[in-house]
PDB file of C-alpha atoms in Angstrom:
ATOM      1  CA  MET G   1     185.517  61.921 164.132  1.00 83.00           C
ATOM      2  CA  GLN G   2     184.119  63.129 167.449  1.00 87.00           C
ATOM      3  CA  THR G   3     181.577  65.347 165.682  1.00 90.00           C
ATOM      4  CA  ILE G   4     180.548  62.505 163.354  1.00 91.00           C
ATOM      5  CA  LEU G   5     180.130  60.168 166.317  1.00 92.00           C
ATOM      6  CA  ILE G   6     177.994  62.686 168.224  1.00 92.00           C
ATOM      7  CA  TYR G   7     175.711  63.328 165.248  1.00 92.00           C
ATOM      8  CA  THR G   8     175.433  59.595 164.562  1.00 93.00           C
ATOM      9  CA  ILE G   9     174.326  58.903 168.136  1.00 93.00           C
ATOM     10  CA  LEU G  10     171.891  61.830 168.059  1.00 92.00           C
ATOM     11  CA  GLY G  11     170.505  60.652 164.725  1.00 91.00           C
ATOM     12  CA  ILE G  12     169.929  57.137 166.040  1.00 92.00           C
ATOM     13  CA  ALA G  13     168.261  58.536 169.164  1.00 91.00           C
ATOM     14  CA  ALA G  14     166.014  60.761 167.012  1.00 89.00           C
ATOM     15  CA  LEU G  15     164.990  57.829 164.827  1.00 88.00           C
ATOM     16  CA  THR G  16     164.261  55.759 167.930  1.00 89.00           C
ATOM     17  CA  PHE G  17     161.820  58.406 169.121  1.00 86.00           C
ATOM     18  CA  ILE G  18     160.236  59.325 165.791  1.00 87.00           C
ATOM     19  CA  TYR G  19     159.841  55.875 164.190  1.00 86.00           C
ATOM     20  CA  PRO G  20     156.954  54.692 166.442  1.00 86.00           C
ATOM     21  CA  PHE G  21     155.091  57.918 165.743  1.00 85.00           C
ATOM     22  CA  LEU G  22     155.620  57.668 161.976  1.00 86.00           C
ATOM     23  CA  TRP G  23     154.505  54.037 162.116  1.00 86.00           C
ATOM     24  CA  MET G  24     151.371  55.095 163.990  1.00 87.00           C
ATOM     25  CA  ILE G  25     150.516  57.602 161.250  1.00 87.00           C
ATOM     26  CA  GLY G  26     151.035  54.949 158.590  1.00 86.00           C
ATOM     27  CA  ALA G  27     148.980  52.383 160.524  1.00 86.00           C
ATOM     28  CA  SER G  28     146.075  54.818 160.739  1.00 85.00           C
ATOM     29  CA  PHE G  29     145.793  54.589 156.930  1.00 85.00           C
ATOM     30  CA  ALA G  30     146.279  50.813 156.788  1.00 84.00           C
ATOM     31  CA  SER G  31     143.721  48.045 156.648  1.00 80.00           C
ATOM     32  CA  MET G  32     143.545  45.394 159.354  1.00 78.00           C
ATOM     33  CA  GLN G  33     145.362  42.939 157.092  1.00 77.00           C
ATOM     34  CA  GLU G  34     148.303  45.289 156.467  1.00 78.00           C
ATOM     35  CA  ILE G  35     148.951  46.573 160.011  1.00 79.00           C
ATOM     36  CA  GLY G  36     150.740  43.417 161.152  1.00 74.00           C
ATOM     37  CA  THR G  37     153.126  43.312 158.178  1.00 76.00           C
ATOM     38  CA  MET G  38     153.576  47.025 157.501  1.00 78.00           C
ATOM     39  CA  ALA G  39     157.073  48.472 157.841  1.00 76.00           C
ATOM     40  CA  LEU G  40     156.359  52.212 157.804  1.00 78.00           C
ATOM     41  CA  TRP G  41     153.641  52.998 155.262  1.00 83.00           C
ATOM     42  CA  PRO G  42     150.828  50.788 153.908  1.00 82.00           C
ATOM     43  CA  ALA G  43     150.920  49.617 150.307  1.00 79.00           C
ATOM     44  CA  HIS G  44     147.261  50.566 149.869  1.00 81.00           C
ATOM     45  CA  PRO G  45     146.458  53.563 152.131  1.00 84.00           C
ATOM     46  CA  THR G  46     142.800  54.223 152.911  1.00 84.00           C
ATOM     47  CA  TRP G  47     140.662  56.660 154.907  1.00 86.00           C
ATOM     48  CA  HIS G  48     138.457  53.824 156.153  1.00 83.00           C
ATOM     49  CA  ASN G  49     139.740  53.960 159.752  1.00 84.00           C
ATOM     50  CA  PHE G  50     139.010  57.680 160.053  1.00 86.00           C
ATOM     51  CA  THR G  51     135.555  57.458 158.501  1.00 86.00           C
ATOM     52  CA  THR G  52     134.655  54.548 160.783  1.00 82.00           C
ATOM     53  CA  MET G  53     135.801  56.515 163.832  1.00 83.00           C
ATOM     54  CA  VAL G  54     133.757  59.586 162.833  1.00 83.00           C
ATOM     55  CA  GLN G  55     130.677  57.432 162.318  1.00 83.00           C
ATOM     56  CA  LYS G  56     130.925  55.719 165.699  1.00 81.00           C
ATOM     57  CA  ILE G  57     131.702  58.640 168.045  1.00 81.00           C
ATOM     58  CA  PRO G  58     131.077  62.447 168.020  1.00 85.00           C
ATOM     59  CA  ILE G  59     134.793  63.102 167.549  1.00 83.00           C
ATOM     60  CA  TRP G  60     134.400  66.669 166.211  1.00 88.00           C
ATOM     61  CA  ARG G  61     132.264  67.712 169.180  1.00 90.00           C
ATOM     62  CA  SER G  62     134.863  66.262 171.554  1.00 89.00           C
ATOM     63  CA  LEU G  63     137.596  68.104 169.635  1.00 89.00           C
ATOM     64  CA  PHE G  64     135.745  71.373 170.181  1.00 92.00           C
ATOM     65  CA  ASN G  65     135.302  70.554 173.885  1.00 93.00           C
ATOM     66  CA  SER G  66     138.999  69.800 174.323  1.00 91.00           C
ATOM     67  CA  LEU G  67     140.091  72.956 172.528  1.00 91.00           C
ATOM     68  CA  LEU G  68     137.681  75.058 174.593  1.00 93.00           C
ATOM     69  CA  VAL G  69     138.733  73.558 177.919  1.00 94.00           C
ATOM     70  CA  ALA G  70     142.455  73.640 177.063  1.00 92.00           C
ATOM     71  CA  ALA G  71     142.255  77.265 175.852  1.00 93.00           C
ATOM     72  CA  PHE G  72     140.448  78.515 178.965  1.00 95.00           C
ATOM     73  CA  THR G  73     142.656  76.487 181.307  1.00 95.00           C
ATOM     74  CA  THR G  74     145.837  77.718 179.635  1.00 94.00           C
ATOM     75  CA  SER G  75     144.680  81.348 179.743  1.00 94.00           C
ATOM     76  CA  LEU G  76     143.825  81.120 183.438  1.00 95.00           C
ATOM     77  CA  VAL G  77     147.107  79.394 184.277  1.00 95.00           C
ATOM     78  CA  VAL G  78     149.130  82.090 182.491  1.00 94.00           C
ATOM     79  CA  ILE G  79     147.187  84.920 184.167  1.00 94.00           C
ATOM     80  CA  THR G  80     147.155  83.498 187.706  1.00 94.00           C
ATOM     81  CA  GLY G  81     150.765  82.330 187.392  1.00 93.00           C
ATOM     82  CA  SER G  82     151.834  85.820 186.304  1.00 93.00           C
ATOM     83  CA  VAL G  83     150.043  87.582 189.160  1.00 93.00           C
ATOM     84  CA  VAL G  84     151.232  85.232 191.915  1.00 92.00           C
ATOM     85  CA  GLY G  85     154.733  84.958 190.430  1.00 91.00           C
ATOM     86  CA  TYR G  86     155.029  88.742 190.319  1.00 92.00           C
ATOM     87  CA  ALA G  87     153.923  89.074 193.939  1.00 91.00           C
ATOM     88  CA  LEU G  88     156.480  86.496 195.078  1.00 90.00           C
ATOM     89  CA  ALA G  89     159.291  87.966 192.986  1.00 89.00           C
ATOM     90  CA  LYS G  90     158.897  91.732 193.269  1.00 87.00           C
ATOM     91  CA  MET G  91     156.670  92.532 196.241  1.00 86.00           C
ATOM     92  CA  ARG G  92     157.831  92.494 199.857  1.00 85.00           C
ATOM     93  CA  PHE G  93     155.407  91.206 202.472  1.00 85.00           C
ATOM     94  CA  LYS G  94     155.531  89.011 205.544  1.00 87.00           C
ATOM     95  CA  GLY G  95     155.409  85.290 204.876  1.00 85.00           C
ATOM     96  CA  ARG G  96     156.415  85.625 201.226  1.00 85.00           C
ATOM     97  CA  GLN G  97     159.098  82.940 201.377  1.00 87.00           C
ATOM     98  CA  LEU G  98     156.855  80.589 203.358  1.00 90.00           C
ATOM     99  CA  ILE G  99     154.131  80.894 200.733  1.00 90.00           C
ATOM    100  CA  PHE G 100     156.692  80.186 198.013  1.00 88.00           C
ATOM    101  CA  TYR G 101     157.966  77.057 199.790  1.00 89.00           C
ATOM    102  CA  VAL G 102     154.409  75.793 200.298  1.00 90.00           C
ATOM    103  CA  ILE G 103     153.693  76.284 196.585  1.00 88.00           C
ATOM    104  CA  VAL G 104     156.880  74.397 195.667  1.00 86.00           C
ATOM    105  CA  PHE G 105     155.914  71.608 198.090  1.00 88.00           C
ATOM    106  CA  THR G 106     152.550  71.145 196.368  1.00 85.00           C
ATOM    107  CA  MET G 107     154.438  70.290 193.169  1.00 83.00           C
ATOM    108  CA  SER G 108     155.571  67.058 194.809  1.00 82.00           C
ATOM    109  CA  LEU G 109     151.992  65.953 195.511  1.00 82.00           C
ATOM    110  CA  PRO G 110     150.434  63.741 192.827  1.00 82.00           C
ATOM    111  CA  PHE G 111     147.060  64.846 191.523  1.00 80.00           C
ATOM    112  CA  GLN G 112     145.487  61.657 192.879  1.00 81.00           C
ATOM    113  CA  VAL G 113     146.045  62.922 196.445  1.00 84.00           C
ATOM    114  CA  THR G 114     143.676  65.851 195.890  1.00 85.00           C
ATOM    115  CA  LEU G 115     141.354  63.970 193.553  1.00 88.00           C
ATOM    116  CA  ILE G 116     138.635  63.143 196.100  1.00 89.00           C
ATOM    117  CA  PRO G 117     138.595  66.598 197.795  1.00 90.00           C
ATOM    118  CA  ASN G 118     138.401  68.251 194.366  1.00 89.00           C
ATOM    119  CA  TYR G 119     135.553  65.975 193.315  1.00 91.00           C
ATOM    120  CA  ILE G 120     133.598  66.651 196.531  1.00 92.00           C
ATOM    121  CA  THR G 121     134.087  70.388 195.967  1.00 92.00           C
ATOM    122  CA  ILE G 122     132.875  70.163 192.364  1.00 91.00           C
ATOM    123  CA  VAL G 123     129.819  68.153 193.460  1.00 92.00           C
ATOM    124  CA  ASN G 124     128.976  70.669 196.209  1.00 93.00           C
ATOM    125  CA  LEU G 125     129.297  73.512 193.705  1.00 91.00           C
ATOM    126  CA  ARG G 126     127.025  71.584 191.291  1.00 92.00           C
ATOM    127  CA  LEU G 127     129.613  71.734 188.536  1.00 91.00           C
ATOM    128  CA  VAL G 128     129.473  68.068 187.507  1.00 90.00           C
ATOM    129  CA  ASP G 129     128.856  67.770 183.762  1.00 91.00           C
ATOM    130  CA  THR G 130     129.943  71.356 183.094  1.00 92.00           C
ATOM    131  CA  TYR G 131     132.927  72.979 181.410  1.00 93.00           C
ATOM    132  CA  ALA G 132     133.675  74.821 184.650  1.00 92.00           C
ATOM    133  CA  GLY G 133     134.094  71.489 186.428  1.00 92.00           C
ATOM    134  CA  LEU G 134     136.866  70.628 183.970  1.00 92.00           C
ATOM    135  CA  ILE G 135     138.605  74.009 184.097  1.00 93.00           C
ATOM    136  CA  ILE G 136     138.514  75.291 187.696  1.00 91.00           C
ATOM    137  CA  PRO G 137     140.666  72.576 189.367  1.00 90.00           C
ATOM    138  CA  PHE G 138     143.495  73.319 186.914  1.00 91.00           C
ATOM    139  CA  ALA G 139     143.207  77.114 186.772  1.00 91.00           C
ATOM    140  CA  ILE G 140     146.225  77.602 189.066  1.00 90.00           C
ATOM    141  CA  SER G 141     149.529  75.812 188.502  1.00 90.00           C
ATOM    142  CA  ALA G 142     152.430  75.715 190.942  1.00 90.00           C
ATOM    143  CA  PHE G 143     154.813  75.122 188.048  1.00 90.00           C
ATOM    144  CA  ALA G 144     153.553  78.234 186.250  1.00 91.00           C
ATOM    145  CA  ILE G 145     153.963  80.310 189.419  1.00 92.00           C
ATOM    146  CA  LEU G 146     157.532  79.065 189.797  1.00 90.00           C
ATOM    147  CA  MET G 147     158.394  79.797 186.164  1.00 90.00           C
ATOM    148  CA  PHE G 148     156.974  83.325 186.271  1.00 92.00           C
ATOM    149  CA  ARG G 149     158.650  84.047 189.606  1.00 91.00           C
ATOM    150  CA  GLN G 150     162.037  83.119 188.174  1.00 88.00           C
ATOM    151  CA  ALA G 151     161.412  85.148 185.008  1.00 89.00           C
ATOM    152  CA  PHE G 152     160.317  88.254 186.948  1.00 91.00           C
ATOM    153  CA  GLN G 153     163.313  87.992 189.265  1.00 88.00           C
ATOM    154  CA  GLY G 154     165.565  88.309 186.241  1.00 86.00           C
ATOM    155  CA  LEU G 155     164.078  91.689 185.278  1.00 88.00           C
ATOM    156  CA  PRO G 156     165.528  94.917 186.732  1.00 89.00           C
ATOM    157  CA  GLN G 157     163.614  96.592 189.556  1.00 88.00           C
ATOM    158  CA  ALA G 158     164.226  99.955 187.846  1.00 88.00           C
ATOM    159  CA  LEU G 159     161.806  98.939 185.094  1.00 87.00           C
ATOM    160  CA  ILE G 160     159.017  98.471 187.639  1.00 88.00           C
ATOM    161  CA  ASP G 161     159.885 101.630 189.550  1.00 87.00           C
ATOM    162  CA  ALA G 162     159.773 103.684 186.347  1.00 88.00           C
ATOM    163  CA  ALA G 163     156.368 102.233 185.473  1.00 87.00           C
ATOM    164  CA  ARG G 164     155.028 103.098 188.926  1.00 88.00           C
ATOM    165  CA  MET G 165     156.300 106.663 188.576  1.00 88.00           C
ATOM    166  CA  ASP G 166     154.400 106.897 185.294  1.00 86.00           C
ATOM    167  CA  GLY G 167     151.205 105.974 187.144  1.00 86.00           C
ATOM    168  CA  CYS G 168     150.864 102.319 186.129  1.00 86.00           C
ATOM    169  CA  SER G 169     148.946  99.981 188.422  1.00 88.00           C
ATOM    170  CA  GLU G 170     150.436  96.648 189.432  1.00 87.00           C
ATOM    171  CA  MET G 171     148.297  94.826 186.856  1.00 89.00           C
ATOM    172  CA  GLN G 172     149.411  97.216 184.118  1.00 89.00           C
ATOM    173  CA  ILE G 173     153.011  96.636 185.136  1.00 89.00           C
ATOM    174  CA  ILE G 174     152.574  92.869 184.819  1.00 88.00           C
ATOM    175  CA  PHE G 175     150.682  92.715 181.548  1.00 90.00           C
ATOM    176  CA  LYS G 176     151.932  95.807 179.691  1.00 88.00           C
ATOM    177  CA  ILE G 177     155.505  96.288 180.957  1.00 88.00           C
ATOM    178  CA  LEU G 178     156.819  92.889 182.081  1.00 89.00           C
ATOM    179  CA  TRP G 179     155.022  90.467 179.754  1.00 89.00           C
ATOM    180  CA  PRO G 180     156.767  91.726 176.576  1.00 89.00           C
ATOM    181  CA  ASN G 181     160.103  90.967 178.255  1.00 88.00           C
ATOM    182  CA  ILE G 182     159.320  87.345 179.180  1.00 87.00           C
ATOM    183  CA  LYS G 183     157.672  86.015 176.013  1.00 84.00           C
ATOM    184  CA  PRO G 184     159.623  82.701 176.043  1.00 82.00           C
ATOM    185  CA  THR G 185     158.413  81.973 179.575  1.00 86.00           C
ATOM    186  CA  ILE G 186     154.811  82.777 178.640  1.00 89.00           C
ATOM    187  CA  VAL G 187     155.013  80.489 175.605  1.00 85.00           C
ATOM    188  CA  THR G 188     156.589  77.677 177.637  1.00 84.00           C
ATOM    189  CA  VAL G 189     153.964  77.846 180.366  1.00 90.00           C
ATOM    190  CA  ALA G 190     151.195  78.075 177.764  1.00 89.00           C
ATOM    191  CA  ILE G 191     152.439  75.054 175.800  1.00 84.00           C
ATOM    192  CA  LEU G 192     152.943  72.877 178.880  1.00 86.00           C
ATOM    193  CA  SER G 193     149.572  73.921 180.310  1.00 90.00           C
ATOM    194  CA  PHE G 194     147.847  73.263 177.002  1.00 88.00           C
ATOM    195  CA  ILE G 195     149.451  69.827 176.690  1.00 86.00           C
ATOM    196  CA  GLY G 196     148.601  68.951 180.300  1.00 88.00           C
ATOM    197  CA  SER G 197     144.992  70.024 179.892  1.00 90.00           C
ATOM    198  CA  TRP G 198     144.657  68.378 176.499  1.00 89.00           C
ATOM    199  CA  ASN G 199     146.025  65.014 177.701  1.00 87.00           C
ATOM    200  CA  GLU G 200     144.023  64.912 180.949  1.00 89.00           C
ATOM    201  CA  VAL G 201     141.846  61.791 181.056  1.00 88.00           C
ATOM    202  CA  LEU G 202     141.268  60.801 184.678  1.00 89.00           C
ATOM    203  CA  TRP G 203     139.519  63.990 185.816  1.00 91.00           C
ATOM    204  CA  PRO G 204     137.093  64.198 182.834  1.00 92.00           C
ATOM    205  CA  LEU G 205     136.225  60.525 183.346  1.00 89.00           C
ATOM    206  CA  ILE G 206     135.146  61.390 186.891  1.00 91.00           C
ATOM    207  CA  VAL G 207     133.209  64.642 186.423  1.00 92.00           C
ATOM    208  CA  ILE G 208     131.782  64.310 182.887  1.00 91.00           C
ATOM    209  CA  ARG G 209     129.106  61.770 182.001  1.00 88.00           C
ATOM    210  CA  ASN G 210     127.313  63.594 179.206  1.00 88.00           C
ATOM    211  CA  GLU G 211     128.824  62.457 175.898  1.00 85.00           C
ATOM    212  CA  GLN G 212     128.278  65.885 174.336  1.00 88.00           C
ATOM    213  CA  LEU G 213     130.576  67.428 176.970  1.00 90.00           C
ATOM    214  CA  MET G 214     133.318  64.795 176.851  1.00 90.00           C
ATOM    215  CA  THR G 215     136.824  65.851 175.925  1.00 90.00           C
ATOM    216  CA  MET G 216     138.665  64.164 173.096  1.00 88.00           C
ATOM    217  CA  PRO G 217     141.095  62.119 175.257  1.00 88.00           C
ATOM    218  CA  GLN G 218     138.178  60.957 177.393  1.00 87.00           C
ATOM    219  CA  LEU G 219     136.062  59.972 174.400  1.00 86.00           C
ATOM    220  CA  VAL G 220     138.963  58.255 172.628  1.00 83.00           C
ATOM    221  CA  THR G 221     139.778  56.306 175.803  1.00 82.00           C
ATOM    222  CA  LEU G 222     136.194  55.141 176.166  1.00 81.00           C
ATOM    223  CA  PHE G 223     136.099  54.394 172.431  1.00 79.00           C
ATOM    224  CA  ALA G 224     139.243  52.260 172.605  1.00 74.00           C
ATOM    225  CA  VAL G 225     138.406  50.287 175.759  1.00 75.00           C
ATOM    226  CA  GLY G 226     134.619  50.478 175.754  1.00 68.00           C
ATOM    227  CA  GLY G 227     133.956  48.232 172.775  1.00 65.00           C
ATOM    228  CA  ARG G 228     132.799  50.762 170.185  1.00 64.00           C
ATOM    229  CA  ALA G 229     135.948  50.239 168.123  1.00 61.00           C
ATOM    230  CA  ASP G 230     134.925  46.577 167.670  1.00 65.00           C
ATOM    231  CA  ALA G 231     138.530  45.454 168.228  1.00 64.00           C
ATOM    232  CA  GLN G 232     139.640  47.301 165.067  1.00 73.00           C
ATOM    233  CA  LEU G 233     143.215  48.335 165.811  1.00 77.00           C
ATOM    234  CA  GLY G 234     143.422  50.691 162.836  1.00 78.00           C
ATOM    235  CA  VAL G 235     140.408  52.677 164.034  1.00 80.00           C
ATOM    236  CA  LYS G 236     141.937  53.029 167.506  1.00 81.00           C
ATOM    237  CA  ILE G 237     145.218  54.203 166.004  1.00 84.00           C
ATOM    238  CA  ALA G 238     143.382  56.729 163.811  1.00 85.00           C
ATOM    239  CA  ALA G 239     141.748  58.165 166.934  1.00 83.00           C
ATOM    240  CA  ALA G 240     145.159  58.392 168.626  1.00 83.00           C
ATOM    241  CA  VAL G 241     146.651  60.241 165.625  1.00 86.00           C
ATOM    242  CA  LEU G 242     143.816  62.766 165.615  1.00 85.00           C
ATOM    243  CA  LEU G 243     144.272  63.214 169.364  1.00 84.00           C
ATOM    244  CA  ALA G 244     147.999  63.976 169.034  1.00 84.00           C
ATOM    245  CA  LEU G 245     147.679  66.347 166.070  1.00 84.00           C
ATOM    246  CA  PRO G 246     146.788  69.653 167.858  1.00 81.00           C
ATOM    247  CA  VAL G 247     149.655  69.305 170.343  1.00 79.00           C
ATOM    248  CA  ILE G 248     152.153  68.639 167.547  1.00 81.00           C
ATOM    249  CA  ILE G 249     150.943  71.659 165.583  1.00 81.00           C
ATOM    250  CA  ALA G 250     151.179  73.902 168.663  1.00 76.00           C
ATOM    251  CA  PHE G 251     154.720  72.760 169.390  1.00 76.00           C
ATOM    252  CA  LEU G 252     155.874  73.220 165.786  1.00 79.00           C
ATOM    253  CA  PHE G 253     154.666  76.828 165.813  1.00 77.00           C
ATOM    254  CA  PHE G 254     156.201  77.747 169.187  1.00 73.00           C
ATOM    255  CA  GLN G 255     159.193  75.404 169.529  1.00 73.00           C
ATOM    256  CA  LYS G 256     161.728  78.237 169.204  1.00 72.00           C
ATOM    257  CA  HIS G 257     160.349  80.111 172.234  1.00 66.00           C
ATOM    258  CA  PHE G 258     159.793  76.859 174.121  1.00 63.00           C
ATOM    259  CA  ILE G 259     163.386  75.637 173.747  1.00 68.00           C
ATOM    260  CA  GLN G 260     164.791  79.109 174.451  1.00 64.00           C
ATOM    261  CA  SER G 261     162.888  79.408 177.720  1.00 58.00           C
ATOM    262  CA  MET G 262     163.680  75.884 178.916  1.00 59.00           C
ATOM    263  CA  ALA G 263     167.367  76.483 178.191  1.00 60.00           C
ATOM    264  CA  SER G 264     167.642  79.920 179.787  1.00 55.00           C
ATOM    265  CA  THR G 265     165.288  79.788 182.787  1.00 52.00           C
ATOM    266  CA  GLY G 266     167.198  79.076 186.005  1.00 49.00           C
ATOM    267  CA  LEU G 267     165.952  78.393 189.511  1.00 45.00           C
ATOM    268  CA  LYS G 268     167.162  80.813 192.142  1.00 43.00           C
ATOM    269  CA  ASP G 269     165.993  82.213 195.451  1.00 42.00           C
TER     270      ASP G 269
END
């Protein structure tokens, strides 16, 4: 009875989370007349909402922009997080703990606190309306550094010492020796970085004005609130479904590593 009760509660919780998303998918194929009365799937599904969206905004260009920015940002976060995390975990130098505590402290600061300084920096570097202006402010993540530090601390020092005796440089140790042993952490950091970069709206709205360089979340936001959707709820929902699709696909492919890392990674000094 206890097992049945637990699974019943978990099943209800799962339905609570998944029903709105399934309804959103159904609504994206529904006409304006059906959306208000639809339970889960329209009686007469149509592609009209998607075709209207494609006609009104350069959605495929924005999709390419988002994938490009998210891919570069994720790659930089994984690389910089690995290097800094390795230095904090396995190298001994003065001020190491202080640097670590400062990095952890920055995690408590909301992005809005550094928004204006970052914007002034991007303007001074003449990176407004460029891909670099979207990528550089997010190239280093305190969370990624923390995750890699904890993962590297769990690896034996003998592995690093043996690699050094074989003539490996520190970079070779990180990317050729240690990376294969922390794949779940790499996948977790990559997924979270990709999702964070993909969903970012505020920063692109500030630094990007050229429509051809706009990311998908930015363009969809402007599409939904800027009047181009002509108050058509189904078209807005179709844009939201297309926006969520890449993140869902990425998670489905890497969920095993993601859950494994989140369950096994501990925080320790």
